[in-house]
Amino acid sequence: MLCACSGEQFKFDEPPPESPESLATRDFSASGISSRNGTVDWDSKLDDAQVDEVESTLKEALSLNYEEARALLGRLEYQRGNFDAALQVFQGIDIRTLSSRMSKAISERTRPLKPRSKGDIVPAGVMSLHSVSLLLEAILLKAKSLEELSRIKDAAKECKMILDVVDSALPNGIPDGISEDCKLLEMFHKALELLPKLWIQAGYLDEAVLAYRRALIKPWNLDSQRLACIQKDLATTLLFGGVEVEVPAQFQVWGSTAPKSNLEEAILLLFVLMSRMLNGQIIWDSEVMSHLTFALTISNNFESVADHIEQVIPGVYTRAERWYLLALCYSAAGQNDTALNLVKKISGCSEANQEPYIPSLLLGAKLCSQDLQQAHEGINFARQVINSAKNQDEHFLVQAHKLLGVCYGNAARVSLSDFERNFCQREALAALNSASVCKEDPEIMFILGLENAIQRNLTPAFNNVMRYSEMSAGSTAKAWKLLALVVSAEQRFKDAEAIVDLALDETGQIDQMEHLRLKAVLQISQQQPKQAIETYRILLALIQAQKESATNDVVTSQRRLEVEAWLDLAGLYTDLESWRDAEICINRAKAIQFFCPRNWHATGVLFQAKARYKEALVAFTVSLSIEPEYIPSIVSTAKVLMKMSNDVAPIARSFLMNALRLEPTNHEAWFNLGMLAKMEGSVHQAADFFQAAHELKLSAPVQSFI
């Protein structure tokens, strides 16, 4: 390791060429080594292993130059934990002046050798690789000493010098001629790994990213596992560092196909690592899968996550875990049917002998709670969780009761009989009240308030929403809206409008527009058409102003809101018998979304107001052809039929009964049933229908609760 180097040298028993700068001999004495008369004395404090190493080294070398002596002394001090002393010794080595000679030596010594005659000799003035390795080790130990002394930035600068020396000597990477056990290669690889970590410790994440990229951009003969570690560390730094570091021009080796952002670069690195793990080139690392899942999730590539989960070798995940993760991916990608099918596999006959996988059952209940037609399936999933999680996990039980309540509420809305509907409504409130004991999930209280509102239990609904606001440290947009609707159902329109005004100051742009529409509807309910028209004008102006800068999701929400605003105006102008204005508003709505059931319903209402019943009936029929269960058009169809002829009374009754099956609290359907009964001479039955319509209207909100 300490072979004689070319250049100026001095014997151990000779004084250094300069004084006091050249202190190698004196440093040796200070460290317990005396070079007088060629004898070597050792300090008794040194370890035996260190003594043997230095003694064997000095036996192989007749002389040391000044820098090599300091490199050896510094290493001894570093091994003994004397970082201050080691740093003082290393500082005596002027690496900056030696860097060019070191680069030249690396370049010359690693060049492919040609056959030479016995008379050929090594060019004079070129260091040996052993000397360069010793000096590189000195720089590396100096950097580590600075790190131990908490001088992280200085340590990074020193470590960077190693990379600069080797990079300038080998601009195309390490040639194949250098063996992997070469000391120079070992020092360089350690510096490659250490430098980015030092920059991270110093807080220079952009420098750390550049250091990682520098380590990966060229073939430095890193073994597969070390290379994988560097790739993984770079990916995690890009993902979680919070700094967007552009790829320098010299690193853009892929041209136009280079990653456009740190996220893309991280995903590319993780893809490479996943491929190598799946092929058995490197050992399996679960963190790589976690990071890849996170990266693809925030980039909305959930189907890609599913593809990689499917490729994972057997044994990493159990079957239930794999299906559950796949179900999560497909659910996030919007493919709820596929996700639900996977969840059903977990709870199917093939897994009957296995322990129930609680997270998958909860996921199944949640997926079913989002679809009215899957309500009873969701009830089964939630019941399985409750039966399996008893005396185990309170969190699972609370969530199961919450989802059970939601599914029972959905089942009530699709029930075909009054008995089944009443049963489901009772069970929904019971399950939600059981879940409401949890103080950590305010969402339960909101759902309980919504269910009470739907069942027209207005006082409990109001209290639940207020409790939700207290638990969530402030009302959300949906809480403001539900609170205003509950108050409007109590016919306190002025108070509801005041709540909406408060919400306008507390919510974001999209929610503000929703609340503006609600405010206009409340103004219509208070017989304030001029104020309502002005509110709609402001709403439509806001939508128009934000169209250009809105994202896709926001655009979809704005389009829906714009259609609703135009149709609200159409209804207002129809009530005011301003036919032309109503027609303009309907046409504007149709221009945005032609196949919308409410568009054609508004058209039918306009024809009905003009006593053009046949045209109205056609428009209502078109509306129902788009959405067969659109309740306003069902009720309006019955009204038109009643006005056209008494002979179609049975048909009108079937329409009204169908509307009440879908929405038992629809006061217009009850009122028209009363009118129909009155036409048929059933006075007492008509009185009952009118009484039901009156009571339901007194508790009807200005908009639907859901």
XYZ file of C-alpha atoms in Angstrom:
706
model
C 0.000 0.000 0.000
C 2.879 2.349 0.682
C 5.128 1.488 -2.260
C 7.813 4.066 -3.050
C 6.309 6.826 -5.194
C 8.034 8.673 -7.956
C 9.025 12.258 -7.319
C 10.840 13.796 -4.374
C 11.264 11.379 -1.469
C 13.083 11.355 1.832
C 14.448 8.623 4.122
C 12.984 8.176 7.566
C 16.298 9.233 9.115
C 16.564 12.331 6.882
C 15.024 15.677 7.832
C 12.075 16.905 5.749
C 12.995 19.213 2.879
C 11.261 22.214 4.445
C 10.736 23.405 8.000
C 8.476 23.980 9.805
C 5.877 22.980 7.135
C 7.357 19.547 6.477
C 6.529 17.880 9.767
C 6.164 14.291 8.683
C 9.064 13.024 10.745
C 8.009 14.947 13.814
C 4.438 13.778 13.367
C 5.708 10.219 13.281
C 7.469 10.753 16.565
C 4.357 12.270 18.022
C 2.398 9.247 16.961
C 4.819 6.828 18.530
C 7.097 6.118 15.516
C 10.816 6.881 15.533
C 12.749 6.592 12.259
C 16.188 7.027 13.742
C 18.760 4.448 12.514
C 16.055 2.579 10.621
C 14.469 1.242 13.827
C 10.772 1.456 14.575
C 9.345 2.068 18.079
C 5.600 1.746 18.751
C 3.452 3.550 21.297
C 2.059 1.127 23.812
C -1.385 2.645 23.374
C -1.754 1.410 19.785
C -3.719 -1.737 19.111
C -1.731 -4.807 18.161
C -3.514 -5.042 14.832
C -2.520 -1.492 13.952
C 1.057 -2.139 15.014
C 1.321 -5.229 12.830
C -0.189 -3.420 9.844
C 2.160 -0.442 10.043
C 5.207 -2.636 10.739
C 4.563 -4.880 7.725
C 3.936 -1.815 5.581
C 7.184 -0.142 6.545
C 9.107 -3.325 5.935
C 7.903 -3.253 2.329
C 8.814 0.391 1.778
C 12.279 1.853 2.106
C 11.041 5.429 2.076
C 7.886 7.544 2.241
C 7.295 10.902 0.680
C 5.877 13.711 2.771
C 2.202 13.338 1.741
C 2.181 9.570 2.153
C 3.595 9.847 5.656
C 0.855 12.255 6.626
C -1.765 10.014 5.015
C -0.579 7.081 7.121
C -0.399 9.119 10.324
C -3.850 10.583 9.704
C -5.319 7.155 9.197
C -3.837 5.957 12.495
C -5.243 8.946 14.354
C -8.664 8.428 12.736
C -8.688 4.743 13.744
C -7.891 5.744 17.303
C -10.855 8.191 17.292
C -8.666 11.305 17.501
C -10.570 13.203 14.834
C -9.073 16.589 15.683
C -5.546 15.200 15.488
C -6.350 13.316 12.290
C -7.734 16.489 10.739
C -4.582 18.444 11.643
C -2.421 15.786 10.007
C -4.578 15.613 6.846
C -4.576 19.391 6.489
C -0.837 19.237 5.895
C -1.501 17.449 2.569
C -2.056 19.936 -0.234
C -4.418 17.851 -2.336
C -5.278 20.715 -4.662
C -1.736 20.843 -6.005
C -1.576 17.058 -6.215
C -4.958 16.563 -7.894
C -3.640 17.027 -11.425
C -0.815 14.531 -10.813
C -3.300 12.082 -9.292
C -5.644 12.423 -12.268
C -2.753 11.909 -14.665
C -1.612 8.840 -12.738
C -5.089 7.302 -12.803
C -5.446 8.019 -16.490
C -2.013 6.588 -17.383
C -2.098 3.587 -15.081
C -5.608 2.459 -16.126
C -4.996 2.829 -19.863
C -5.183 -0.515 -21.736
C -1.625 -1.922 -21.765
C 0.179 -2.755 -24.979
C 2.855 -5.483 -25.238
C 6.202 -3.904 -24.365
C 9.779 -5.123 -24.343
C 11.732 -5.849 -21.217
C 13.521 -2.549 -21.586
C 10.332 -0.514 -21.205
C 10.019 1.332 -17.915
C 7.220 3.236 -16.229
C 7.210 6.905 -17.336
C 8.990 9.129 -14.856
C 6.925 11.482 -12.669
C 3.727 9.371 -12.735
C 2.434 8.216 -9.369
C 1.632 4.590 -8.739
C -1.989 3.559 -8.160
C -1.024 2.589 -4.604
C 0.104 6.139 -3.892
C -3.056 7.585 -5.428
C -5.181 5.172 -3.410
C -3.451 6.225 -0.200
C -4.054 9.898 -0.930
C -7.688 9.272 -1.870
C -8.111 7.416 1.388
C -6.613 10.397 3.194
C -9.190 12.714 1.582
C -12.007 10.338 2.468
C -10.885 10.031 6.090
C -10.496 13.808 6.262
C -14.112 14.150 5.114
C -15.241 11.622 7.721
C -13.256 13.440 10.405
C -14.983 16.685 9.467
C -18.303 14.878 9.619
C -17.534 13.612 13.106
C -16.688 17.191 14.099
C -20.070 18.368 12.690
C -18.467 20.344 9.868
C -20.734 18.695 7.321
C -20.450 21.201 4.496
C -16.640 21.128 4.619
C -16.774 17.324 4.685
C -18.904 17.309 1.530
C -16.470 19.600 -0.251
C -13.544 17.325 0.619
C -15.444 14.228 -0.482
C -16.330 15.910 -3.760
C -12.612 16.307 -4.525
C -12.292 12.524 -4.817
C -15.020 12.434 -7.446
C -13.481 15.376 -9.294
C -10.053 13.707 -9.450
C -11.368 10.374 -10.727
C -13.944 11.946 -13.047
C -11.348 14.152 -14.724
C -9.061 11.130 -15.199
C -11.823 8.775 -16.398
C -14.470 10.879 -18.170
C -16.118 7.770 -19.611
C -16.279 5.810 -16.367
C -14.170 3.041 -14.832
C -12.610 0.782 -17.492
C -12.916 -2.973 -17.172
C -9.192 -3.346 -16.601
C -9.388 -2.260 -12.942
C -10.147 -5.156 -10.626
C -12.957 -4.769 -8.115
C -10.634 -5.330 -5.142
C -8.433 -2.370 -6.134
C -7.912 0.059 -3.246
C -8.495 3.052 -5.505
C -11.839 1.668 -6.644
C -12.873 0.975 -3.071
C -12.114 4.552 -1.964
C -13.933 5.995 -4.970
C -17.037 3.883 -4.404
C -17.169 4.894 -0.751
C -16.938 8.549 -1.787
C -19.756 8.064 -4.310
C -22.011 6.767 -1.554
C -20.919 9.254 1.109
C -21.111 12.551 -0.799
C -24.918 12.782 -1.295
C -25.512 11.761 2.305
C -23.234 14.582 3.481
C -25.081 17.119 1.334
C -28.384 15.913 2.794
C -27.034 16.300 6.318
C -25.866 19.802 5.439
C -29.322 20.671 4.088
C -28.311 21.052 0.441
C -30.806 18.725 -1.198
C -30.161 20.068 -4.689
C -26.459 19.235 -4.323
C -27.372 15.794 -2.967
C -29.545 15.073 -6.007
C -26.733 16.161 -8.329
C -24.312 13.896 -6.455
C -26.665 10.923 -6.806
C -27.114 11.611 -10.521
C -23.352 11.891 -10.925
C -22.958 8.464 -9.355
C -25.482 6.919 -11.755
C -24.768 8.647 -15.037
C -21.544 6.759 -15.823
C -20.376 3.139 -15.442
C -18.406 3.245 -12.183
C -18.235 -0.557 -11.743
C -20.550 -0.541 -8.734
C -21.859 -3.949 -7.748
C -25.571 -4.546 -8.261
C -26.623 -4.087 -4.652
C -24.673 -0.855 -4.104
C -26.006 0.547 -7.350
C -29.544 -0.349 -6.274
C -29.040 1.434 -2.941
C -27.936 4.622 -4.702
C -30.894 4.439 -7.115
C -33.297 3.921 -4.228
C -31.786 6.787 -2.210
C -32.046 9.133 -5.193
C -35.667 8.134 -5.779
C -36.616 8.761 -2.138
C -34.815 12.117 -2.149
C -36.670 13.168 -5.296
C -39.993 12.009 -3.844
C -39.757 13.360 -0.320
C -37.084 16.064 -0.493
C -39.505 18.820 -1.412
C -37.043 20.382 -3.872
C -37.467 20.333 -7.659
C -33.955 19.911 -9.090
C -33.663 20.292 -12.841
C -31.556 17.793 -14.743
C -28.383 19.554 -15.981
C -27.639 19.446 -19.697
C -24.656 17.127 -19.227
C -26.921 14.584 -17.480
C -29.681 14.580 -20.124
C -28.435 11.500 -21.919
C -31.927 10.493 -23.094
C -32.584 13.689 -25.021
C -36.279 14.446 -25.501
C -37.299 11.295 -23.608
C -35.597 12.447 -20.406
C -37.842 12.762 -17.310
C -39.614 16.110 -17.188
C -39.848 16.308 -13.405
C -38.415 14.840 -10.225
C -41.518 12.660 -9.874
C -41.031 11.149 -13.329
C -37.355 10.521 -12.601
C -38.182 8.831 -9.290
C -40.799 6.609 -10.941
C -38.316 5.647 -13.660
C -35.694 4.683 -11.063
C -38.220 2.671 -9.068
C -39.397 0.903 -12.227
C -35.799 -0.126 -12.887
C -35.397 -1.400 -9.326
C -38.665 -3.320 -9.464
C -37.638 -4.965 -12.723
C -34.296 -6.035 -11.277
C -35.923 -7.371 -8.108
C -38.481 -9.363 -10.069
C -35.681 -10.827 -12.204
C -33.697 -11.811 -9.113
C -30.757 -9.527 -9.868
C -31.036 -7.824 -6.459
C -32.675 -8.860 -3.218
C -36.327 -7.987 -2.581
C -36.834 -4.651 -0.808
C -40.374 -3.901 0.352
C -39.535 -0.194 0.655
C -39.083 0.033 -3.109
C -42.627 -1.231 -3.596
C -43.924 1.230 -0.998
C -42.146 4.160 -2.633
C -43.343 3.114 -6.099
C -46.899 2.820 -4.836
C -46.691 6.302 -3.333
C -45.162 7.807 -6.486
C -47.717 6.262 -8.825
C -50.543 7.182 -6.465
C -49.735 10.902 -6.389
C -49.438 10.800 -10.179
C -52.857 9.049 -10.426
C -51.400 5.951 -12.129
C -53.279 3.475 -9.968
C -53.562 0.851 -12.685
C -49.758 0.789 -12.979
C -49.586 0.095 -9.244
C -51.947 -2.831 -9.767
C -49.781 -4.180 -12.592
C -46.690 -4.187 -10.367
C -48.539 -5.798 -7.473
C -49.605 -8.586 -9.809
C -45.982 -9.097 -10.872
C -44.667 -9.482 -7.320
C -43.329 -12.971 -6.755
C -45.441 -15.345 -4.600
C -44.676 -15.326 -0.912
C -44.211 -11.590 -0.541
C -47.943 -11.060 0.020
C -50.601 -13.536 1.081
C -53.460 -14.059 -1.334
C -55.789 -11.935 0.787
C -53.243 -9.123 1.015
C -52.572 -9.191 -2.728
C -56.286 -9.102 -3.589
C -56.851 -6.336 -1.064
C -54.052 -4.184 -2.511
C -55.321 -4.795 -6.031
C -58.828 -3.843 -4.938
C -57.502 -0.594 -3.470
C -55.739 0.206 -6.747
C -58.770 -0.443 -8.936
C -61.020 1.442 -6.545
C -58.729 4.460 -6.674
C -58.716 4.188 -10.481
C -62.522 4.423 -10.465
C -63.105 0.749 -11.326
C -65.283 -0.031 -8.325
C -66.913 -3.086 -9.906
C -63.521 -4.732 -10.464
C -62.443 -3.813 -6.942
C -65.621 -5.237 -5.465
C -65.173 -8.501 -7.359
C -61.677 -8.838 -5.882
C -63.014 -8.209 -2.389
C -65.652 -10.884 -2.934
C -62.855 -13.350 -3.772
C -61.309 -12.680 -0.349
C -64.560 -13.530 1.393
C -65.509 -16.318 -1.035
C -65.715 -20.061 -0.586
C -62.031 -20.616 -1.454
C -61.042 -18.626 1.652
C -63.587 -20.155 3.998
C -60.897 -21.896 6.065
C -58.822 -18.709 6.423
C -59.149 -15.999 9.042
C -61.400 -13.162 7.771
C -59.277 -10.336 6.373
C -60.877 -7.358 8.137
C -59.457 -4.522 5.951
C -60.838 -6.145 2.797
C -64.282 -6.584 4.362
C -64.304 -2.929 5.355
C -63.259 -1.970 1.835
C -66.106 -4.079 0.453
C -68.584 -2.340 2.758
C -67.249 1.060 1.723
C -67.491 0.252 -1.991
C -71.044 -0.992 -1.549
C -71.981 2.130 0.426
C -71.270 4.192 -2.709
C -73.837 2.300 -4.799
C -77.512 2.124 -3.842
C -77.946 -1.161 -5.684
C -75.181 -2.812 -3.637
C -76.598 -1.727 -0.272
C -77.568 -5.212 0.941
C -74.165 -6.628 -0.072
C -72.549 -3.848 1.945
C -74.674 -4.765 4.953
C -73.324 -8.326 4.762
C -69.716 -7.106 4.592
C -70.199 -4.798 7.592
C -71.898 -7.549 9.600
C -68.950 -9.886 8.930
C -66.549 -7.282 10.297
C -68.649 -6.786 13.418
C -68.861 -10.530 14.019
C -65.130 -11.077 13.379
C -63.696 -8.029 15.146
C -65.428 -8.407 18.497
C -63.018 -7.926 21.406
C -60.208 -7.167 18.953
C -60.000 -3.713 17.435
C -62.344 -0.912 18.429
C -61.427 1.112 15.345
C -62.601 -1.667 13.020
C -65.851 -1.999 14.959
C -66.552 1.728 14.793
C -65.891 1.878 11.061
C -68.002 -1.224 10.504
C -70.953 0.324 12.364
C -70.546 3.551 10.375
C -70.587 1.731 7.049
C -73.434 -0.482 8.250
C -75.482 2.634 8.968
C -74.730 4.105 5.536
C -75.652 0.863 3.774
C -78.900 0.535 5.724
C -79.739 4.129 4.792
C -79.107 3.345 1.133
C -81.183 0.188 1.403
C -84.070 2.234 2.786
C -84.002 4.466 -0.291
C -84.337 1.520 -2.666
C -86.799 -0.514 -0.598
C -89.995 -1.634 -2.320
C -92.181 -1.827 0.787
C -92.916 0.549 3.646
C -92.130 -2.176 6.179
C -88.668 -2.803 4.723
C -87.998 0.934 4.436
C -88.934 1.615 8.055
C -86.831 -1.311 9.243
C -83.769 -0.124 7.303
C -84.189 3.426 8.567
C -84.301 2.249 12.184
C -81.262 0.033 11.694
C -79.369 2.884 10.007
C -79.877 5.218 12.976
C -79.061 2.444 15.459
C -75.784 1.572 13.710
C -74.739 5.204 13.361
C -75.551 5.936 17.007
C -73.394 2.952 17.990
C -70.525 4.364 15.927
C -70.970 7.910 17.266
C -69.295 6.992 20.577
C -65.981 7.404 18.736
C -64.568 10.874 19.345
C -61.817 10.560 16.752
C -64.007 10.367 13.643
C -66.221 13.444 13.213
C -67.408 12.071 9.866
C -69.681 9.689 11.767
C -71.511 12.631 13.294
C -71.985 14.240 9.880
C -73.401 11.021 8.393
C -75.724 10.690 11.390
C -76.916 14.263 10.850
C -77.509 13.566 7.153
C -79.505 10.409 7.883
C -81.637 12.244 10.440
C -82.237 15.031 7.925
C -83.318 12.558 5.236
C -85.757 11.016 7.715
C -86.954 14.551 8.540
C -85.729 14.385 12.130
C -84.680 18.025 11.856
C -83.789 18.831 15.476
C -81.419 15.851 15.901
C -80.023 16.586 12.445
C -79.249 20.186 13.421
C -77.582 19.048 16.670
C -75.523 16.407 14.835
C -74.194 18.909 12.301
C -73.300 21.374 15.052
C -71.525 18.584 16.926
C -69.652 17.711 13.732
C -68.479 21.320 13.463
C -67.181 21.241 17.036
C -65.363 17.929 16.544
C -63.755 18.991 13.246
C -62.563 22.352 14.627
C -64.642 24.339 12.141
C -67.310 23.633 9.578
C -66.485 22.269 6.161
C -68.314 23.238 2.979
C -70.611 20.219 3.163
C -71.394 20.979 6.811
C -72.355 24.570 5.997
C -74.609 23.359 3.183
C -76.316 20.660 5.252
C -76.830 23.095 8.126
C -78.437 25.641 5.774
C -80.680 22.969 4.256
C -81.808 21.727 7.681
C -82.662 25.289 8.697
C -84.502 25.829 5.401
C -86.489 22.642 6.063
C -87.684 24.349 9.252
C -88.931 27.166 6.954
C -86.380 29.604 8.436
C -85.223 30.864 5.064
C -83.698 34.087 6.362
C -81.541 32.208 8.878
C -80.531 29.719 6.190
C -79.438 32.599 3.952
C -77.373 34.035 6.811
C -75.639 30.659 7.212
C -74.863 30.614 3.491
C -73.379 34.118 3.742
C -71.066 32.856 6.484
C -70.124 29.874 4.352
C -69.177 32.148 1.445
C -66.431 33.664 3.606
C -65.117 30.308 4.831
C -64.964 28.085 1.735
C -62.998 27.784 -1.504
C -63.973 28.888 -4.988
C -65.893 25.797 -6.114
C -67.753 25.563 -2.808
C -68.457 29.291 -2.940
C -70.219 28.832 -6.272
C -72.282 25.970 -4.817
C -73.289 28.227 -1.939
C -74.125 31.083 -4.293
C -76.610 28.833 -6.070
C -78.101 27.781 -2.729
C -78.402 31.440 -1.761
C -80.301 32.193 -4.974
C -82.682 29.273 -4.341
C -83.328 30.598 -0.823
C -84.062 34.046 -2.250
C -86.590 32.491 -4.632
C -88.229 30.762 -1.655
C -88.523 34.179 0.021
C -90.257 35.636 -3.059
C -87.230 37.784 -3.964
C -86.867 37.201 -7.720
C -84.764 40.292 -8.419
C -82.193 39.414 -5.766
C -82.127 35.813 -6.988
C -81.521 36.879 -10.595
C -78.625 39.103 -9.472
C -77.113 36.218 -7.475
C -77.335 33.936 -10.518
C -75.690 36.654 -12.631
C -72.725 36.768 -10.211
C -72.521 32.958 -10.177
C -72.480 32.648 -13.965
C -69.896 35.431 -14.241
C -67.616 33.579 -11.790
C -67.975 30.340 -13.727
C -67.145 32.079 -16.986
C -64.100 33.802 -15.465
C -62.616 30.568 -14.137
C -63.174 28.369 -17.179
C -59.744 28.952 -18.738
C -57.652 28.242 -15.624
C -59.667 25.324 -14.220
C -58.481 21.718 -14.138
C -60.466 18.850 -15.663
C -62.222 17.906 -12.424
C -63.096 21.517 -11.701
C -64.369 22.016 -15.263
C -66.729 19.052 -14.871
C -68.062 20.456 -11.601
C -68.443 23.917 -13.108
C -70.308 22.589 -16.156
C -72.793 20.814 -13.907
C -73.208 23.929 -11.780
C -73.665 26.144 -14.837
C -76.409 23.877 -16.191
C -78.170 23.924 -12.811
C -77.960 27.734 -12.660
C -79.470 28.199 -16.133
C -82.280 25.758 -15.333
C -82.997 27.458 -12.001
C -83.320 30.719 -13.914
C -85.566 29.037 -16.457
C -87.869 27.879 -13.668
C -87.885 31.366 -12.161
C -88.750 33.019 -15.492
C -91.428 30.382 -16.110
C -93.090 31.256 -12.789
C -92.914 34.929 -13.797
C -94.455 34.007 -17.185
C -91.421 35.446 -18.983
C -91.540 32.734 -21.631
C -88.865 34.128 -23.896
C -86.285 34.449 -21.113
C -87.117 30.955 -19.853
C -86.617 29.529 -23.329
C -83.228 31.279 -23.684
C -82.048 29.843 -20.363
C -83.142 26.321 -21.334
C -81.332 26.570 -24.666
C -78.160 27.747 -22.914
C -78.361 24.708 -20.621
C -78.946 22.355 -23.557
C -75.937 23.817 -25.351
C -73.771 22.705 -22.431
C -75.370 19.296 -21.757
C -78.052 18.237 -24.194
C -78.856 14.803 -22.753
C -79.745 15.945 -19.266
C -83.092 14.873 -17.770
C -83.597 18.190 -16.028
C -83.154 20.083 -19.318
C -86.089 18.258 -20.866
C -88.058 18.468 -17.638
C -87.661 22.266 -17.687
C -88.781 22.246 -21.334
C -91.878 20.269 -20.361
C -92.632 22.626 -17.462
C -92.448 25.572 -19.866
C -94.853 23.867 -22.302
C -97.127 22.963 -19.394
C -97.214 26.590 -18.226
C -98.274 27.558 -21.755
C -101.028 24.878 -21.634
C -99.328 22.976 -24.455
C -99.821 19.626 -22.771
C -98.946 17.322 -25.657
C -95.569 19.018 -26.176
C -95.053 18.925 -22.410
C -95.802 15.202 -22.310
C -93.280 14.575 -25.096
C -90.602 16.561 -23.217
C -91.260 14.647 -19.973
C -91.076 11.388 -21.913
C -87.671 12.358 -23.320
C -86.524 13.220 -19.790
C -87.620 9.797 -18.504
C -85.992 8.058 -21.448
C -82.674 9.569 -20.304
C -83.247 8.740 -16.620
C -86.276 6.488 -15.963
C -86.333 7.277 -12.238
C -86.139 11.077 -12.511
C -88.859 11.859 -9.953
C -89.789 15.459 -11.019
C -90.593 14.230 -14.528
C -92.584 11.276 -13.163
C -94.748 13.613 -11.078
C -95.087 16.152 -13.903
C -96.149 13.416 -16.326
C -98.946 12.457 -13.938
C -100.039 16.098 -13.640
C -100.212 16.518 -17.418
C -102.150 13.298 -17.836
C -104.659 14.442 -15.214
C -105.210 17.712 -17.089
C -105.519 16.050 -20.475
C -108.280 13.556 -19.604
C -110.043 11.878 -16.710
C -109.807 8.564 -18.520
C -106.089 8.258 -17.828
C -106.469 8.577 -14.051
C -105.225 5.010 -13.400
C -102.099 5.719 -15.449
C -101.517 8.976 -13.575
C -101.946 7.143 -10.250
C -99.337 4.554 -11.242
C -96.862 7.336 -12.022
C -97.488 9.010 -8.669
C -97.218 5.754 -6.733
C -93.954 5.019 -8.499
C -92.659 8.462 -7.485
C -93.603 7.808 -3.860
C -91.894 4.433 -3.988
C -88.694 6.201 -4.992
C -89.163 9.169 -2.654
C -91.827 8.717 0.050
C -91.311 12.305 1.302
C -92.162 13.952 -2.043
C -94.959 16.352 -1.065
C -95.859 17.160 -4.699
C -96.628 13.497 -5.369
C -98.837 13.340 -2.271
C -100.606 16.549 -3.268
C -101.351 15.278 -6.776
C -102.597 11.996 -5.336
C -105.000 14.085 -3.296
C -106.130 15.947 -6.404
C -106.648 12.651 -8.202
C -108.656 11.218 -5.283
C -110.759 14.395 -5.195
C -111.463 14.058 -8.944
C -112.632 10.505 -8.331
C -114.876 11.564 -5.423
C -112.792 9.962 -2.621
C -113.004 12.977 -0.303
C -111.691 11.363 2.882
C -108.764 9.758 1.065
C -108.023 13.062 -0.630
C -107.996 14.785 2.772
C -105.427 12.301 4.060
C -103.247 12.842 1.017
C -103.477 16.616 1.360
C -102.621 16.386 5.055
C -99.510 14.284 4.273
C -98.493 16.719 1.537
C -98.888 19.688 3.886
C -96.831 18.144 6.689
C -94.077 17.027 4.319
C -93.907 20.454 2.675
C -93.421 22.080 6.080
C -90.273 19.977 6.544
C -89.013 20.071 2.947
C -85.628 21.676 2.261
C -85.145 24.050 -0.670
C -82.795 21.472 -2.207
C -82.430 17.754 -1.732
C -80.302 16.693 1.229
C -78.399 14.243 -1.004
